[in-house]
XYZ file of C-alpha atoms in Angstrom:
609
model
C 173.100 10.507 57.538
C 174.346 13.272 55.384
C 175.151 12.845 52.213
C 178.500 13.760 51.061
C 179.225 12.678 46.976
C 176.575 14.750 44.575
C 176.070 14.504 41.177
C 173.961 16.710 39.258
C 172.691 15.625 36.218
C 170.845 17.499 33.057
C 169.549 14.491 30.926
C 169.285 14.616 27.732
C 166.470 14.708 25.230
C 165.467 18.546 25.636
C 163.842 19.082 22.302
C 161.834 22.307 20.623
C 161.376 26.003 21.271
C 162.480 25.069 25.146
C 166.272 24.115 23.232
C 167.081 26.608 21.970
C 167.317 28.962 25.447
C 168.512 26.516 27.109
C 171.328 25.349 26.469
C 173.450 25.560 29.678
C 172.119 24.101 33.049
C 172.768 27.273 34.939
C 170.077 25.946 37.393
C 172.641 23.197 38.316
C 175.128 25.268 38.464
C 173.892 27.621 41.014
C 173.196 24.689 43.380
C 176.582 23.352 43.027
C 177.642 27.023 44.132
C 175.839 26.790 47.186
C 176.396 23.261 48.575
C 180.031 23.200 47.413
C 181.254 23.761 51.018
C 179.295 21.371 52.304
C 179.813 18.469 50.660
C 183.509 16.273 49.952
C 182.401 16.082 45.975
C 180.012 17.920 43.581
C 180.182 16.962 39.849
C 177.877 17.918 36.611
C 177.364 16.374 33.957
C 175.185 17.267 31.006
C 174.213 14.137 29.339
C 172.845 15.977 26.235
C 176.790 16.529 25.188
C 178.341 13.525 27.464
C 179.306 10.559 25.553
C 179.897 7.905 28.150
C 177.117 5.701 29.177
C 175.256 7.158 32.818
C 176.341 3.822 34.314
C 180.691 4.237 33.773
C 179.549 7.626 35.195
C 177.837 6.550 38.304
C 181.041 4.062 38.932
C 183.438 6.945 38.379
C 181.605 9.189 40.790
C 180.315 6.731 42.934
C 177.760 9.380 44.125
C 175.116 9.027 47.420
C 172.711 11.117 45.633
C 172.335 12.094 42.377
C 170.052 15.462 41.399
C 168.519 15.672 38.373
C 166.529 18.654 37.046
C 164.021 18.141 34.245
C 161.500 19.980 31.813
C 158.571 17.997 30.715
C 160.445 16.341 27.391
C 163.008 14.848 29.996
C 160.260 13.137 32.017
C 161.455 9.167 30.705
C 164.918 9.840 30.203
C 165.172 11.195 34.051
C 163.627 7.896 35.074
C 165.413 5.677 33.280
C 168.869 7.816 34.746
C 167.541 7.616 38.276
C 166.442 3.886 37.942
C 170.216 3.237 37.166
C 171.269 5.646 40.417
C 169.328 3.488 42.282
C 170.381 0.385 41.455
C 173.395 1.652 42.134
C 172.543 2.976 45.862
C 172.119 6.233 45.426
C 169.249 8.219 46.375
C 167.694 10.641 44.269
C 165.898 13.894 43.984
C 164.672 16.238 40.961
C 163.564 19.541 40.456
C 163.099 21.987 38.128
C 159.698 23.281 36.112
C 157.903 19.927 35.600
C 158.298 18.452 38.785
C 157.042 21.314 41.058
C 154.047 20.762 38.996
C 153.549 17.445 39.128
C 155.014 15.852 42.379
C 152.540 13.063 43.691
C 153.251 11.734 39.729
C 156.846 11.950 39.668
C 156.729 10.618 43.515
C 155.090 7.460 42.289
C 157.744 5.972 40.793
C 160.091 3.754 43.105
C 162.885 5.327 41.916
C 162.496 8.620 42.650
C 162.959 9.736 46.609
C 162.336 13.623 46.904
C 161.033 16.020 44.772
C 162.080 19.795 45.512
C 159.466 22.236 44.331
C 160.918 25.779 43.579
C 163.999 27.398 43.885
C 166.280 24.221 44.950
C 169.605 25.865 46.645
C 168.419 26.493 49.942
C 166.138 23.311 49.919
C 168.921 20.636 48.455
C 171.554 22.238 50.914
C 169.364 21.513 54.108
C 168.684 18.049 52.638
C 172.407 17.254 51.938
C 173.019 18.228 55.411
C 169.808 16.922 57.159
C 170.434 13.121 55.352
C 166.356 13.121 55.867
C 163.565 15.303 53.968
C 161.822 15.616 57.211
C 160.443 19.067 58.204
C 162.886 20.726 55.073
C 160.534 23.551 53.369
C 159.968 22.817 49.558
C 160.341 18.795 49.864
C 158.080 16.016 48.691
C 158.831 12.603 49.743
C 157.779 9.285 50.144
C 156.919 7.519 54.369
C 155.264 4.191 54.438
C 154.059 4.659 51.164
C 152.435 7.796 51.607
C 153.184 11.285 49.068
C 154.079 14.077 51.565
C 154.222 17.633 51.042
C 156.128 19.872 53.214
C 155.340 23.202 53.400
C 156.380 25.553 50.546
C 159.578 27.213 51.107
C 159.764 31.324 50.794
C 161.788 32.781 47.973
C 164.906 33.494 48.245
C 164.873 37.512 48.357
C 168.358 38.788 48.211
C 169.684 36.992 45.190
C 173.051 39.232 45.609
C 173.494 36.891 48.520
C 173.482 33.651 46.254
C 177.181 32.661 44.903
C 178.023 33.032 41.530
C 177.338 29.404 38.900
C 180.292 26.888 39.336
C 181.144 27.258 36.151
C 184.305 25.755 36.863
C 183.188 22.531 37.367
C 182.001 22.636 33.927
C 182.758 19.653 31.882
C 181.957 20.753 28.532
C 182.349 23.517 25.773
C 178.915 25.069 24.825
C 179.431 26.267 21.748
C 177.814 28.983 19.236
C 175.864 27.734 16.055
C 178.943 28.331 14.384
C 181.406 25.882 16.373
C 183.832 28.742 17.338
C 182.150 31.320 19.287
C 181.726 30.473 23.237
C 178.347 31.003 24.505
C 177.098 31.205 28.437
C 174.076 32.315 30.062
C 173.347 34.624 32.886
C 170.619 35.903 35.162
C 169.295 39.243 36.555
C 166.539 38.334 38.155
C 163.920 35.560 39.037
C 160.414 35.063 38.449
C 157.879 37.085 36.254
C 155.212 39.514 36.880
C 152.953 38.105 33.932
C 150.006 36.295 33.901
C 150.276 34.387 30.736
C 148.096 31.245 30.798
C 150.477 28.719 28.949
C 153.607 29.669 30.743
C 155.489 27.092 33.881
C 156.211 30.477 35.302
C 154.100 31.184 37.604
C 153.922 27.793 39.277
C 157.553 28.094 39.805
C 157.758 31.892 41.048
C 154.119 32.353 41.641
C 154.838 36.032 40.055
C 156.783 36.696 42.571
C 159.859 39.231 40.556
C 163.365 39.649 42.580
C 166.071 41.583 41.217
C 169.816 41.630 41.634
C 171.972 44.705 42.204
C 173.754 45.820 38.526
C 176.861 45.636 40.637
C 176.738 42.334 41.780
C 175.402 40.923 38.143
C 178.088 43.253 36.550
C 180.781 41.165 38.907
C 179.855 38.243 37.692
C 180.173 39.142 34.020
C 183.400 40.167 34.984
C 184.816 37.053 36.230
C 182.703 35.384 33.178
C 184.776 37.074 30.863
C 187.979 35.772 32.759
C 186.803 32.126 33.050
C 186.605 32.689 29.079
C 189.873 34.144 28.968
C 188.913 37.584 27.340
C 187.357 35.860 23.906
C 184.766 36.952 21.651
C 181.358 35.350 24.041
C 177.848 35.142 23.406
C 175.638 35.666 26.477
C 172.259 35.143 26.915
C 170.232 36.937 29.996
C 168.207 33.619 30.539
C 165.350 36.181 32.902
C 161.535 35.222 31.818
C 161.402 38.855 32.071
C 164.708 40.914 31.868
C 163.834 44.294 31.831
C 161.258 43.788 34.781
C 163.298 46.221 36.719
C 163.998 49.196 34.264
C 166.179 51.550 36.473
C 168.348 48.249 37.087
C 169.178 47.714 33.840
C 169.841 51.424 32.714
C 172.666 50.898 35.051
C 173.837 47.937 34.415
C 173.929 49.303 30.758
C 175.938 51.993 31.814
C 178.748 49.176 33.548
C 178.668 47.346 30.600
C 179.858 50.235 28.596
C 182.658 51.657 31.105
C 184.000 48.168 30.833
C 183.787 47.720 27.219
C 183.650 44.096 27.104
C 184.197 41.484 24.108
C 180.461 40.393 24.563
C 177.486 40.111 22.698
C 174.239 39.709 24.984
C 170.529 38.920 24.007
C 167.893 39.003 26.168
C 164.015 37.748 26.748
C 162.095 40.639 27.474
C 158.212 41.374 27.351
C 157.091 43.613 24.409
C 155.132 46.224 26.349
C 158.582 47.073 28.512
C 160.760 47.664 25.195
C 157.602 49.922 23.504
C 157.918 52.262 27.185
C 161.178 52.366 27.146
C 162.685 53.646 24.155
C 166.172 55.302 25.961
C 166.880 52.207 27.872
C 166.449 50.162 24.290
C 169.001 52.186 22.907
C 171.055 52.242 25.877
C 171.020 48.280 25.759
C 171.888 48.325 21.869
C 175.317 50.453 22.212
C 176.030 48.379 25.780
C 175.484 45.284 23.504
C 172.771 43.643 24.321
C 171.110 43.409 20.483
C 169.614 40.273 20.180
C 166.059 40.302 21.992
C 163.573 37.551 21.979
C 159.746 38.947 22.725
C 156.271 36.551 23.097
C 154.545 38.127 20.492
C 152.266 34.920 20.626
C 150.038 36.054 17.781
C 148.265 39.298 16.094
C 144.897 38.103 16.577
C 143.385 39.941 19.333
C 141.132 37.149 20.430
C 144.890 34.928 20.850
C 145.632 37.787 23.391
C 143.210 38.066 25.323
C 142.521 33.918 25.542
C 146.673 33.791 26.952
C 146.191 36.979 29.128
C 149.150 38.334 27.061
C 147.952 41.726 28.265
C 149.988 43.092 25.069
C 148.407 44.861 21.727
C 149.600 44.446 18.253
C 150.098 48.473 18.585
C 153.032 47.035 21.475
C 154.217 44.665 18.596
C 154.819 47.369 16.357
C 156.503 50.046 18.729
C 158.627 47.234 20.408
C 159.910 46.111 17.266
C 160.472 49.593 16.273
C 162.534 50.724 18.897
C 164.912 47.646 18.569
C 165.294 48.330 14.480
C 166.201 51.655 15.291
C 168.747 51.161 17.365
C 170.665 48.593 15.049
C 168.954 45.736 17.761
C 167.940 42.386 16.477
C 164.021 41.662 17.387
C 162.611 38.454 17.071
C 159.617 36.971 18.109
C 157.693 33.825 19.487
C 154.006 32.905 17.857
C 152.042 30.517 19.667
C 150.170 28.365 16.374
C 147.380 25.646 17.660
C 145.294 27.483 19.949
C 142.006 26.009 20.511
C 139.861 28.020 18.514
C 142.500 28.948 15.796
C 141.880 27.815 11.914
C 144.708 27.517 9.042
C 144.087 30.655 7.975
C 144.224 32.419 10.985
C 147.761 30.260 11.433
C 148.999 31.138 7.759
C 148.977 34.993 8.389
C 151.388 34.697 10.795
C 154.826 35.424 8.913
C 153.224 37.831 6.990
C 152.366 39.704 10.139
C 155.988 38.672 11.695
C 157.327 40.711 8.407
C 155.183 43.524 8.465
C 156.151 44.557 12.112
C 159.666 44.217 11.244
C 161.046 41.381 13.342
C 164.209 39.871 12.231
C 163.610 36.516 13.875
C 160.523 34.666 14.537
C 159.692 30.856 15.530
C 156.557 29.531 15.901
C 156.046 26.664 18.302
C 152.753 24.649 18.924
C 150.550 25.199 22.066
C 151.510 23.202 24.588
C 149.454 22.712 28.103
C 152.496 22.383 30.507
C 151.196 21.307 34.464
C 150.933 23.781 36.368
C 149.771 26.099 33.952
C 146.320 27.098 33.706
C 146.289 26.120 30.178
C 146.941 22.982 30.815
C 144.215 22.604 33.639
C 141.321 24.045 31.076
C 142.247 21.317 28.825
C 142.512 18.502 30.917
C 139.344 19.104 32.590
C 137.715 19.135 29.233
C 139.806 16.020 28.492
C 140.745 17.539 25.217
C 144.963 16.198 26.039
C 145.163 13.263 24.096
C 149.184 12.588 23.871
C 150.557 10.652 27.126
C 154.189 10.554 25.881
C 155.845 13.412 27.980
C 158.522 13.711 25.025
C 156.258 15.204 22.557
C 155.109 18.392 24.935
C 157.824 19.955 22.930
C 156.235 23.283 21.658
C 156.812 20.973 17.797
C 154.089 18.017 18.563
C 150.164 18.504 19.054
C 149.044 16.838 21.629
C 145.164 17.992 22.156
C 142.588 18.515 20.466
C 141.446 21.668 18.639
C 138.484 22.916 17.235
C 138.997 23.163 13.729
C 142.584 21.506 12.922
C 143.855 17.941 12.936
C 147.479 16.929 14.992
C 148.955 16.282 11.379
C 147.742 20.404 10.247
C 149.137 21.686 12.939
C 152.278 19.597 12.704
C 152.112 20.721 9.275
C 151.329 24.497 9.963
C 154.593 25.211 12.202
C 156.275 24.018 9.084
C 154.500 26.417 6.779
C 154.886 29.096 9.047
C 158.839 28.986 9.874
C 159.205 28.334 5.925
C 157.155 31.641 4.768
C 159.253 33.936 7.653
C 162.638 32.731 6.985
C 162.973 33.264 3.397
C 166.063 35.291 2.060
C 164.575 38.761 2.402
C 164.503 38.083 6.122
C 168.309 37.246 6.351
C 168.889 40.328 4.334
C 166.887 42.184 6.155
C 168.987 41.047 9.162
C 171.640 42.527 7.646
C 170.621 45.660 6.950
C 169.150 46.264 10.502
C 173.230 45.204 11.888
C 174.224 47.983 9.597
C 173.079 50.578 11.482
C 175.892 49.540 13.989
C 177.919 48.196 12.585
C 178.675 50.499 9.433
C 179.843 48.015 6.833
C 178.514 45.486 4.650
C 179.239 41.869 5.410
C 181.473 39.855 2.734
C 179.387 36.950 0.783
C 181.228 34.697 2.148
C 180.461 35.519 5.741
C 176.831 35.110 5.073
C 176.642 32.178 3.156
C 178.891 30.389 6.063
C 175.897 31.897 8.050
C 172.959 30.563 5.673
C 174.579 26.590 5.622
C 174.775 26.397 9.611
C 171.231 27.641 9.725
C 170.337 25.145 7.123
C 171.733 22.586 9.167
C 170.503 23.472 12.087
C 166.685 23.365 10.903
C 167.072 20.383 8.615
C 168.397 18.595 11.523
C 166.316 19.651 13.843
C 163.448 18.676 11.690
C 164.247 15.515 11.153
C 164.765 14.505 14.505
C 161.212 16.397 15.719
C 159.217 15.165 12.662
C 160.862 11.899 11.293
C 158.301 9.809 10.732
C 156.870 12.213 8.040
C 159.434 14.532 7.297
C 159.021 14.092 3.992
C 155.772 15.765 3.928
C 157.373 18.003 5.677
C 160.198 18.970 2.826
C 156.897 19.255 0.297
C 154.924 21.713 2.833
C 158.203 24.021 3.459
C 158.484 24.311 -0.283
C 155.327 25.081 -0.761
C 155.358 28.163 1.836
C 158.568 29.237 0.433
C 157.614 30.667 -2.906
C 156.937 34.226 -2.352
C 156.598 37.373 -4.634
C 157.130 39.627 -1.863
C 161.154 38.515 -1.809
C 161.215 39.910 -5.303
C 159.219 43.127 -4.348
C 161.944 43.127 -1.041
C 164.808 42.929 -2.668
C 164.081 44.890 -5.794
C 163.640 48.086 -3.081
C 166.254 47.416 -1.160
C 169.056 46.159 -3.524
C 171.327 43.313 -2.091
C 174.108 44.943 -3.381
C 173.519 47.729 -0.944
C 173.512 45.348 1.836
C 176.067 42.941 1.080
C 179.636 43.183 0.000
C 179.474 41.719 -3.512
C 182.135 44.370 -5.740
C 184.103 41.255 -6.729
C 181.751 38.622 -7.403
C 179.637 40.226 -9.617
C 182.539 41.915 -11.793
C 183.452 38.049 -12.386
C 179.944 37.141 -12.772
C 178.810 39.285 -14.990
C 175.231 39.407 -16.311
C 173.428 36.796 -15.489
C 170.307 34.727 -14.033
C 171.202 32.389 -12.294
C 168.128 29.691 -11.336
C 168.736 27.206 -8.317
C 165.710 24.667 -8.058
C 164.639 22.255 -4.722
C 162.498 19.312 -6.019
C 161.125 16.637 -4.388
C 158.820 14.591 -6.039
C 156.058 16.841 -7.790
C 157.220 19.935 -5.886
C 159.751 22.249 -7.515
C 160.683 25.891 -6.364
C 162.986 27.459 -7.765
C 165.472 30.712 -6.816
C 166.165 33.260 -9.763
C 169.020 35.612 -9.121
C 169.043 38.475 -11.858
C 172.356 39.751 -11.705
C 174.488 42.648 -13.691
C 178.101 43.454 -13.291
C 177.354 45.579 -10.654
C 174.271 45.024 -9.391
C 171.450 42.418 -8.112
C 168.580 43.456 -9.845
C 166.070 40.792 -7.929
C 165.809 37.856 -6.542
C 162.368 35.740 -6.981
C 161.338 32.759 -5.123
C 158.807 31.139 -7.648
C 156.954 27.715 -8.421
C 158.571 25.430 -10.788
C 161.317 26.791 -13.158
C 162.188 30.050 -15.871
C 163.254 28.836 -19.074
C 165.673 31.353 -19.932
C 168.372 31.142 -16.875
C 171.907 31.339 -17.883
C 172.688 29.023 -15.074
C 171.015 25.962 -13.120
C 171.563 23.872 -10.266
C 169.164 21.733 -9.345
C 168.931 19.822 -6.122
C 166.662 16.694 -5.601
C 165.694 16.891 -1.948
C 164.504 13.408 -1.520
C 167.970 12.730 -0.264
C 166.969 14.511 2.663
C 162.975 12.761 3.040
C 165.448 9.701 2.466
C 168.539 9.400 3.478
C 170.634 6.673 1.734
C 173.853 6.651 -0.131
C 172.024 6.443 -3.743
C 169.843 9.416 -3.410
C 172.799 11.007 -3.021
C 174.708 10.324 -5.852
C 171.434 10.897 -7.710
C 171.401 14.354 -6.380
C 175.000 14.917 -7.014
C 174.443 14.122 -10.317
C 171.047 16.034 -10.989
C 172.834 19.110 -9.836
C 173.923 19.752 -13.522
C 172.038 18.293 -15.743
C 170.254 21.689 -17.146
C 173.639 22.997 -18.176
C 174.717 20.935 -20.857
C 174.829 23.598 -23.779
C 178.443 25.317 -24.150
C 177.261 28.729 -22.926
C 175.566 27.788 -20.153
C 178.705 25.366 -19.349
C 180.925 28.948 -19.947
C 178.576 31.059 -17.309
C 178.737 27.981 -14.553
C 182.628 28.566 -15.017
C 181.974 31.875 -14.201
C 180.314 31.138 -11.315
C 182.535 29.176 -9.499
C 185.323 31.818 -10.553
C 183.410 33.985 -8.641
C 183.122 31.949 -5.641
C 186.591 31.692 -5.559
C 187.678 34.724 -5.727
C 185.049 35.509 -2.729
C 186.797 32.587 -0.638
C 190.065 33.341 -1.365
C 189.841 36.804 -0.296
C 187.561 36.214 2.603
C 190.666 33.321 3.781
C 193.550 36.621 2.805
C 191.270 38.740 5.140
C 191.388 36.049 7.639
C 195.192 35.539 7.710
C 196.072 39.591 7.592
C 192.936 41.446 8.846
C 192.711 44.553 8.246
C 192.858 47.570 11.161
């Protein structure tokens, strides 16, 4: 019997590093592409942004199978959606990373049927049209009982043949951080050529590296840009490895710029091919793809070698170089929890983020994903002590190190996305865009910027770490006092950076002292200002006593949540400015603020050519 109503699911409850490039199930999208002829319905639905409950979704679909592709943090919330399809009388299937790894355990659950390992377009289409898994390459299934495999099915090797992601059955707007900007994702290629021991990779590709023409990807970002009717877009070149096929993307570089599109593009790339390949680096920076995201993993040699990186922190440096030049964003991924790592090890990891010059870093905790020959090195030792699939997250620790408890390492990633991301950073940022953009940006602009990262983290945090976030709060203060932002910003001079004419004629001389407390913990931000200049900026324990201004914040209405706290904290936020002259300067302030916001919103409503 064929089946003839499909409904592709992404559940929710994708968490960690793994979120944040992921936001869009392409995957589904591409299989909805292919089987869309052969089927009387195909619907998605992406239950991380869907509000109705899976059940009014099943009865408005009324699908005969339902598809569901999953990443180890989705492994409970796909069974509980395919217990309801099957209640319902569907039959279901999954794919994706986790279960090509692990099929005989996702296969022992009643309500899972088939389980396609790999690629899934080829495999799903033959099984729509088959009605039985029998003799299908790529299919695990259930007979009397009994887990079969069927023989692996052969990558797909001309992807130019594969039609373009349905985006128009898309049901949702994916959204930038900042609410307004669309974002999408695309692909170049499949697979990856490395050999990295922690990555799902390889069991999905088995290094196995196909390309697709420049053309054909250049057509698609084409009719992209139509099905976003010609608006400012964010893109993201999803590819483990994106500039596996340098001649490839010279000329898609060169499309991209004929065509002069209203896109901004980042990429994941591998370190060693943007250090040996300076001209196509700069040839991706003017077509603009700036934002790049490389596994630096760690600058401990040992860390290397252990993950078969096969990169050198001399690669870090020239990478990273090479992207600065060029007015390119580089950020970095650091691998913290490694067996035989300590704290200290751990703690020197900003620093050496800094010192290479990335402009983005985050540091996730090892994680031994199946498949993965990480992941088999611990289990045979028996070192995996976590059994709750939602915590392999790249934010939890779930085996057991040498040296460092769960709760340090927990702790550590805190520490170590606290130290990176202090204000030099976002300055620094800023300076690097310069070199493309030719202007400053107003200080409005980049406080909007500062707030929706603020939100993003402290919500993310809470939701990844709630049962101790507080701790949490006391350990990212303590990393974020820093005398190297004074040192930073004394050389480079804000003011140089940033458009800040106006405010600071209105401010006037002044320092300015904002202080985060939470309990025992106070750190405080000093802004020495003149009427023309910002002379430093220090991130210090406790508090100056000679600040013309404060505003303090009491952060335990964050660690806990609850109407009081924050009327406390709206309260506290005053309290040190009491005397007439210091009531005078915090006038001042806010007079400068204004005048910022007003002329940012006059900008707004008659830009200037």
């Amino acid at each position: 019997m064929r089946f003839k109503r499909i409904l592709l699911v992404k559940p929710s409850g994708r968490k960690g590093l793994s979120f944040a490039f992921d936001l869009i199930p392409i995957g589904l999208e591409y299989i909805a592409a292919y089987i869309e002829d052969a089927v009387d319905e195909v619907h998605i639905v992406d239950m991380e942004l869907d509000r109705r409950k899976f059940q009014d979704i099943i009865s408005l679909y009324c699908p005969d199978l339902v598809g569901i592709s999953l990443s180890a943090t989705e492994h409970n919330e796909a069974l509980r959606l395919a217990k309801i399809a099957k209640k319902n009388g569907a039959m279901t299937v999954i794919g994706g990373y986790h279960p090509t790894s692990v099929p005989d355990l996702m296969l022992s659950y009643p309500q899972i049927d088939f389980v396609i390992r790999g690629e899934g377009e080829q495999t799903i289409r033959e099984l729509i049209e088959h009605g039985t898994p029998e003799n299908i390459l790529g299919v695990s299934y259930k007979k009397n009982g009994i887990v079969l495999h069927n023989d692996d099915r052969p990558k797909i090797e001309n992807l130019d043949n594969l039609p373009f992601p349905a985006r128009n059955l898309r049901q949702y707007q994916y959204k930038s951080q900042n609410r307004t900007t669309d974002n999408d994702v695309i692909v170049m290629s499949r697979g990856c050529n490395g050999s990295c021991s922690f990555c799902c990779e390889p069991s999905m590709s088995s290094g196995c590296l196909r390309f697709r023409s420049p053309e054909n990807v250049m057509q698609e970002i084409l009719e992209m840009a139509k099905y976003h009717q010609n608006k400012s877009i964010n893109v993201m070149f999803a590819d483990p490895n994106f500039i596996g096929n340098p001649s490839g993307v010279d000329r898609l570089c060169d499309l991209l710029i004929e065509h002069n599109l209203n896109i901004e593009f980042s990429a994941l790339v591998r370190a060693d091919a943007m250090a040996k390949y300076p001209d196509i680096v700069k040839k991706m920076c003017r077509a603009g793809i700036l934002k790049f995201e490389m596994g630096i993993e760690s600058p401990n040699p040992r860390d290397l070698k252990s993950t078969r990186k096969g990169i050198t922190n001399g690669i870090h440096r020239e990478a990273v170089k090479n992207i600065r030049e060029n007015g390119g964003r580089p950020g970095g991924t650091f691998v913290i929890g490694l067996p035989d790592q300590t704290i200290d090890e751990i703690k020197a990891f900003p620093t050496y983020a800094k010192e290479i010059g990335l402009t983005a870093a985050a540091f996730g905790i090892a994680t031994p994903f199946p498949g993965t020959g990480f992941y088999k090195e611990l289990d045979e030792q028996g070192l995996i002590f976590e059994k709750n699939w939602d915590n392999f997250d790249e934010m939890h620790s779930v085996y057991k190190t040498k040296h460092l408890s769960k709760e340090t390492v927990e702790e550590m990633a805190t520490y170590c996305m606290a130290k990176f991301w202090n204000l030099d950073t976002f300055i620094d940022q800023e300076m690097v865009a310069q070199k493309r953009t030719m202007r400053k940006k107003t200080m409005v602009d980049f406080a909007r910027e500062r707030i929706l990262n603020l939100g993003f983290m402290t919500n993310n945090g809470n939701e990844l770490q709630k049962d101790n976030f507080g701790q949490h709060i006391k350990t990212f203060l303590d990393a974020y006092a820093d005398p190297r932002v004074e040192k930073y910003t004394r050389t480079v001079g804000i003011h140089e950076v940033l458009d800040l004419k106006r405010l600071l004629r209105v401010l006037g001389a002044q320092k300015i002292q904002c202080s985060l407390s939470l309990d025992d913990v106070t750190v405080s931000f000093v802004f020495k200002t003149t009427s023309k200049t910002v002379e430093y900026i220090q991130v210090i324990y406790g508090r100056h006593d000679d600040s013309t201004i404060n505003l303090d914040v009491d952060l335990k209405c964050l660690a806990e949540p609850h109407i009081s706290n924050l009327l406390k904290t709206s309260a506290f936020l005053f309290s040190h400015n009491l005397s007439i002259k210091k009531i005078w300067s915090t006038f001042k302030l806010f007079a400068a603020i204004g005048t910022e916001v007003i002329s940012s919103n006059l900008q707004t409503v008659h830009p200037q050519n």
